[in-house]
């Protein structure tokens, strides 16, 4: 499968490769799986929350 990425996504992919040492295919596969998980959680009525270093929860706004 071939995909065309917009400029910002291509830059993000290169940065992720540099940061993680993973191959592009592995990053894309993980991204798709994460997207599917988040979509399922939102569809089930749940929210996505991250916790900062100080222990504060921050709601992540994701529009699907």
N, CA, C and O atoms as a DFTB+ gen file, in Angstrom:
256 C
 N C O
     1  1       0.847      -1.169       0.000
     2  2       0.000       0.000       0.000
     3  2       0.897       1.237       0.000
     4  3       1.888       1.299       0.727
     5  1       0.546       2.188      -0.797
     6  2       1.244       3.474      -0.809
     7  2       0.296       4.544      -0.308
     8  3      -0.892       4.539      -0.627
     9  1       0.831       5.452       0.474
    10  2       0.019       6.567       0.960
    11  2       0.773       7.866       0.736
    12  3       2.004       7.893       0.741
    13  1       0.028       8.933       0.540
    14  2       0.627      10.261       0.391
    15  2       0.378      11.025       1.682
    16  3      -0.760      11.124       2.142
    17  1       1.428      11.558       2.258
    18  2       1.307      12.323       3.493
    19  2       1.391      13.815       3.197
    20  3       2.137      14.248       2.319
    21  1       0.612      14.592       3.945
    22  2       0.771      16.039       3.854
    23  2       2.111      16.392       4.495
    24  3       2.673      15.604       5.255
    25  1       2.607      17.568       4.183
    26  2       3.939      17.997       4.627
    27  2       4.143      17.854       6.133
    28  3       5.182      17.360       6.571
    29  1       3.164      18.280       6.925
    30  2       3.278      18.244       8.382
    31  2       3.376      16.802       8.891
    32  3       4.137      16.514       9.815
    33  1       2.602      15.902       8.282
    34  2       2.647      14.501       8.690
    35  2       3.972      13.856       8.315
    36  3       4.510      13.052       9.076
    37  1       4.499      14.203       7.147
    38  2       5.796      13.661       6.725
    39  2       6.899      14.109       7.683
    40  3       7.774      13.320       8.039
    41  1       6.858      15.368       8.095
    42  2       7.843      15.879       9.059
    43  2       7.700      15.170      10.401
    44  3       8.695      14.809      11.030
    45  1       6.468      14.975      10.832
    46  2       6.221      14.292      12.109
    47  2       6.725      12.851      12.052
    48  3       7.266      12.343      13.034
    49  1       6.553      12.198      10.916
    50  2       7.013      10.828      10.754
    51  2       8.537      10.748      10.862
    52  3       9.067       9.856      11.525
    53  1       9.230      11.666      10.218
    54  2      10.692      11.694      10.303
    55  2      11.139      11.957      11.739
    56  3      12.084      11.331      12.219
    57  1      10.463      12.884      12.430
    58  2      10.807      13.186      13.827
    59  2      10.588      11.952      14.702
    60  3      11.418      11.639      15.556
    61  1       9.482      11.259      14.492
    62  2       9.228      10.043      15.268
    63  2      10.275       8.974      14.993
    64  3      10.683       8.259      15.908
    65  1      10.714       8.856      13.748
    66  2      11.784       7.908      13.429
    67  2      13.050       8.267      14.203
    68  3      13.692       7.399      14.795
    69  1      13.399       9.542      14.194
    70  2      14.594       9.997      14.910
    71  2      14.471       9.753      16.411
    72  3      15.425       9.324      17.060
    73  1      13.286      10.032      16.956
    74  2      13.077       9.918      18.404
    75  2      12.989       8.469      18.888
    76  3      13.408       8.154      20.002
    77  1      12.441       7.588      18.041
    78  2      12.171       6.225      18.495
    79  2      13.102       5.168      17.904
    80  3      13.297       4.106      18.495
    81  1      13.669       5.459      16.750
    82  2      14.483       4.459      16.060
    83  2      13.649       3.409      15.340
    84  3      14.187       2.427      14.829
    85  1      12.339       3.613      15.298
    86  2      11.453       2.668      14.620
    87  2      11.429       2.919      13.116
    88  3      11.774       4.004      12.648
    89  1      11.017       1.902      12.370
    90  2      10.832       2.036      10.931
    91  2       9.509       2.749      10.660
    92  3       8.597       2.722      11.486
    93  1       9.418       3.386       9.495
    94  2       8.191       4.093       9.128
    95  2       6.973       3.180       9.215
    96  3       5.932       3.577       9.739
    97  1       7.102       1.964       8.705
    98  2       5.973       1.048       8.702
    99  2       5.503       0.752      10.126
   100  3       4.302       0.630      10.365
   101  1       6.429       0.636      11.067
   102  2       6.057       0.366      12.453
   103  2       5.345       1.560      13.082
   104  3       4.379       1.396      13.827
   105  1       5.828       2.758      12.776
   106  2       5.196       3.971      13.301
   107  2       3.776       4.109      12.748
   108  3       2.842       4.403      13.495
   109  1       3.618       3.898      11.458
   110  2       2.294       4.017      10.840
   111  2       1.347       2.957      11.399
   112  3       0.191       3.261      11.693
   113  1       1.815       1.726      11.549
   114  2       0.964       0.676      12.125
   115  2       0.529       1.027      13.540
   116  3      -0.638       0.852      13.890
   117  1       1.449       1.519      14.353
   118  2       1.094       1.900      15.731
   119  2       0.123       3.071      15.747
   120  3      -0.794       3.113      16.568
   121  1       0.324       4.019      14.842
   122  2      -0.565       5.182      14.772
   123  2      -1.988       4.758      14.423
   124  3      -2.948       5.259      15.008
   125  1      -2.122       3.849      13.484
   126  2      -3.453       3.374      13.087
   127  2      -4.122       2.635      14.244
   128  3      -5.310       2.828      14.503
   129  1      -3.369       1.801      14.930
   130  2      -3.928       1.073      16.069
   131  2      -4.331       2.025      17.193
   132  3      -5.367       1.828      17.828
   133  1      -3.530       3.044      17.440
   134  2      -3.863       4.033      18.468
   135  2      -5.114       4.811      18.076
   136  3      -5.982       5.055      18.914
   137  1      -5.210       5.197      16.817
   138  2      -6.381       5.923      16.328
   139  2      -7.642       5.079      16.493
   140  3      -8.683       5.582      16.917
   141  1      -7.545       3.801      16.158
   142  2      -8.696       2.904      16.299
   143  2      -9.111       2.778      17.761
   144  3     -10.303       2.777      18.068
   145  1      -8.141       2.671      18.661
   146  2      -8.433       2.579      20.087
   147  2      -9.136       3.845      20.580
   148  3     -10.163       3.769      21.255
   149  1      -8.581       5.002      20.240
   150  2      -9.163       6.273      20.685
   151  2     -10.561       6.449      20.105
   152  3     -11.474       6.880      20.810
   153  1     -10.736       6.123      18.832
   154  2     -12.062       6.240      18.212
   155  2     -13.075       5.369      18.952
   156  3     -14.209       5.791      19.177
   157  1     -12.676       4.168      19.326
   158  2     -13.564       3.277      20.068
   159  2     -13.928       3.823      21.438
   160  3     -15.079       3.736      21.864
   161  1     -12.941       4.387      22.125
   162  2     -13.206       4.965      23.448
   163  2     -14.163       6.147      23.348
   164  3     -15.089       6.267      24.150
   165  1     -13.945       7.014      22.375
   166  2     -14.826       8.167      22.201
   167  2     -16.226       7.730      21.798
   168  3     -17.213       8.298      22.264
   169  1     -16.317       6.722      20.933
   170  2     -17.619       6.207      20.514
   171  2     -18.378       5.623      21.692
   172  3     -19.607       5.679      21.734
   173  1     -17.650       5.062      22.651
   174  2     -18.268       4.482      23.847
   175  2     -18.628       5.555      24.881
   176  3     -19.151       5.237      25.949
   177  1     -18.347       6.820      24.563
   178  2     -18.712       7.904      25.465
   179  2     -17.646       8.252      26.490
   180  3     -17.897       9.035      27.406
   181  1     -16.466       7.681      26.344
   182  2     -15.386       7.990      27.280
   183  2     -14.562       9.171      26.778
   184  3     -14.690       9.597      25.630
   185  1     -13.717       9.688      27.661
   186  2     -12.848      10.817      27.332
   187  2     -11.395      10.365      27.353
   188  3     -11.043       9.379      28.000
   189  1     -10.568      11.099      26.638
   190  2      -9.129      10.838      26.645
   191  2      -8.487      11.904      27.526
   192  3      -8.667      13.103      27.312
   193  1      -7.735      11.441      28.522
   194  2      -7.129      12.339      29.500
   195  2      -5.647      11.988      29.630
   196  3      -5.275      10.815      29.652
   197  1      -4.808      13.020      29.716
   198  2      -3.387      12.799      30.010
   199  2      -3.066      13.452      31.344
   200  3      -3.724      14.410      31.748
   201  1      -2.066      12.937      32.019
   202  2      -1.664      13.469      33.316
   203  2      -0.278      14.072      33.167
   204  3       0.642      13.419      32.675
   205  1      -0.131      15.338      33.599
   206  2       1.171      15.983      33.499
   207  2       2.067      15.568      34.666
   208  3       1.641      14.822      35.548
   209  1       3.295      16.050      34.664
   210  2       4.268      15.669      35.691
   211  2       3.846      16.067      37.103
   212  3       4.299      15.476      38.083
   213  1       2.972      17.078      37.199
   214  2       2.509      17.544      38.507
   215  2       1.281      16.778      38.994
   216  3       0.757      17.062      40.071
   217  1       0.822      15.805      38.203
   218  2      -0.329      15.026      38.600
   219  2      -1.663      15.613      38.192
   220  3      -2.709      15.109      38.601
   221  1      -1.649      16.669      37.393
   222  2      -2.888      17.291      36.938
   223  2      -3.381      16.587      35.677
   224  3      -2.612      16.336      34.749
   225  1      -4.668      16.276      35.659
   226  2      -5.279      15.661      34.490
   227  2      -5.682      16.749      33.492
   228  3      -6.210      17.798      33.863
   229  1      -5.419      16.467      32.227
   230  2      -5.765      17.394      31.155
   231  2      -6.598      16.638      30.132
   232  3      -6.167      15.614      29.602
   233  1      -7.793      17.147      29.859
   234  2      -8.670      16.533      28.865
   235  2      -8.121      16.814      27.480
   236  3      -7.804      17.956      27.148
   237  1      -8.009      15.763      26.668
   238  2      -7.526      15.902      25.307
   239  2      -8.749      16.007      24.397
   240  3      -9.576      15.096      24.349
   241  1      -8.854      17.109      23.685
   242  2      -9.978      17.331      22.770
   243  2      -9.617      16.704      21.428
   244  3      -8.658      17.121      20.780
   245  1     -10.374      15.720      21.023
   246  2     -10.174      15.051      19.755
   247  2     -11.499      15.101      18.993
   248  3     -12.528      14.626      19.474
   249  1     -11.450      15.676      17.821
   250  2     -12.656      15.789      17.007
   251  2     -12.605      14.752      15.903
   252  3     -11.664      14.714      15.110
   253  1     -13.617      13.922      15.859
   254  2     -13.633      12.832      14.874
   255  2     -14.774      13.029      13.910
   256  3     -14.962      12.219      13.002
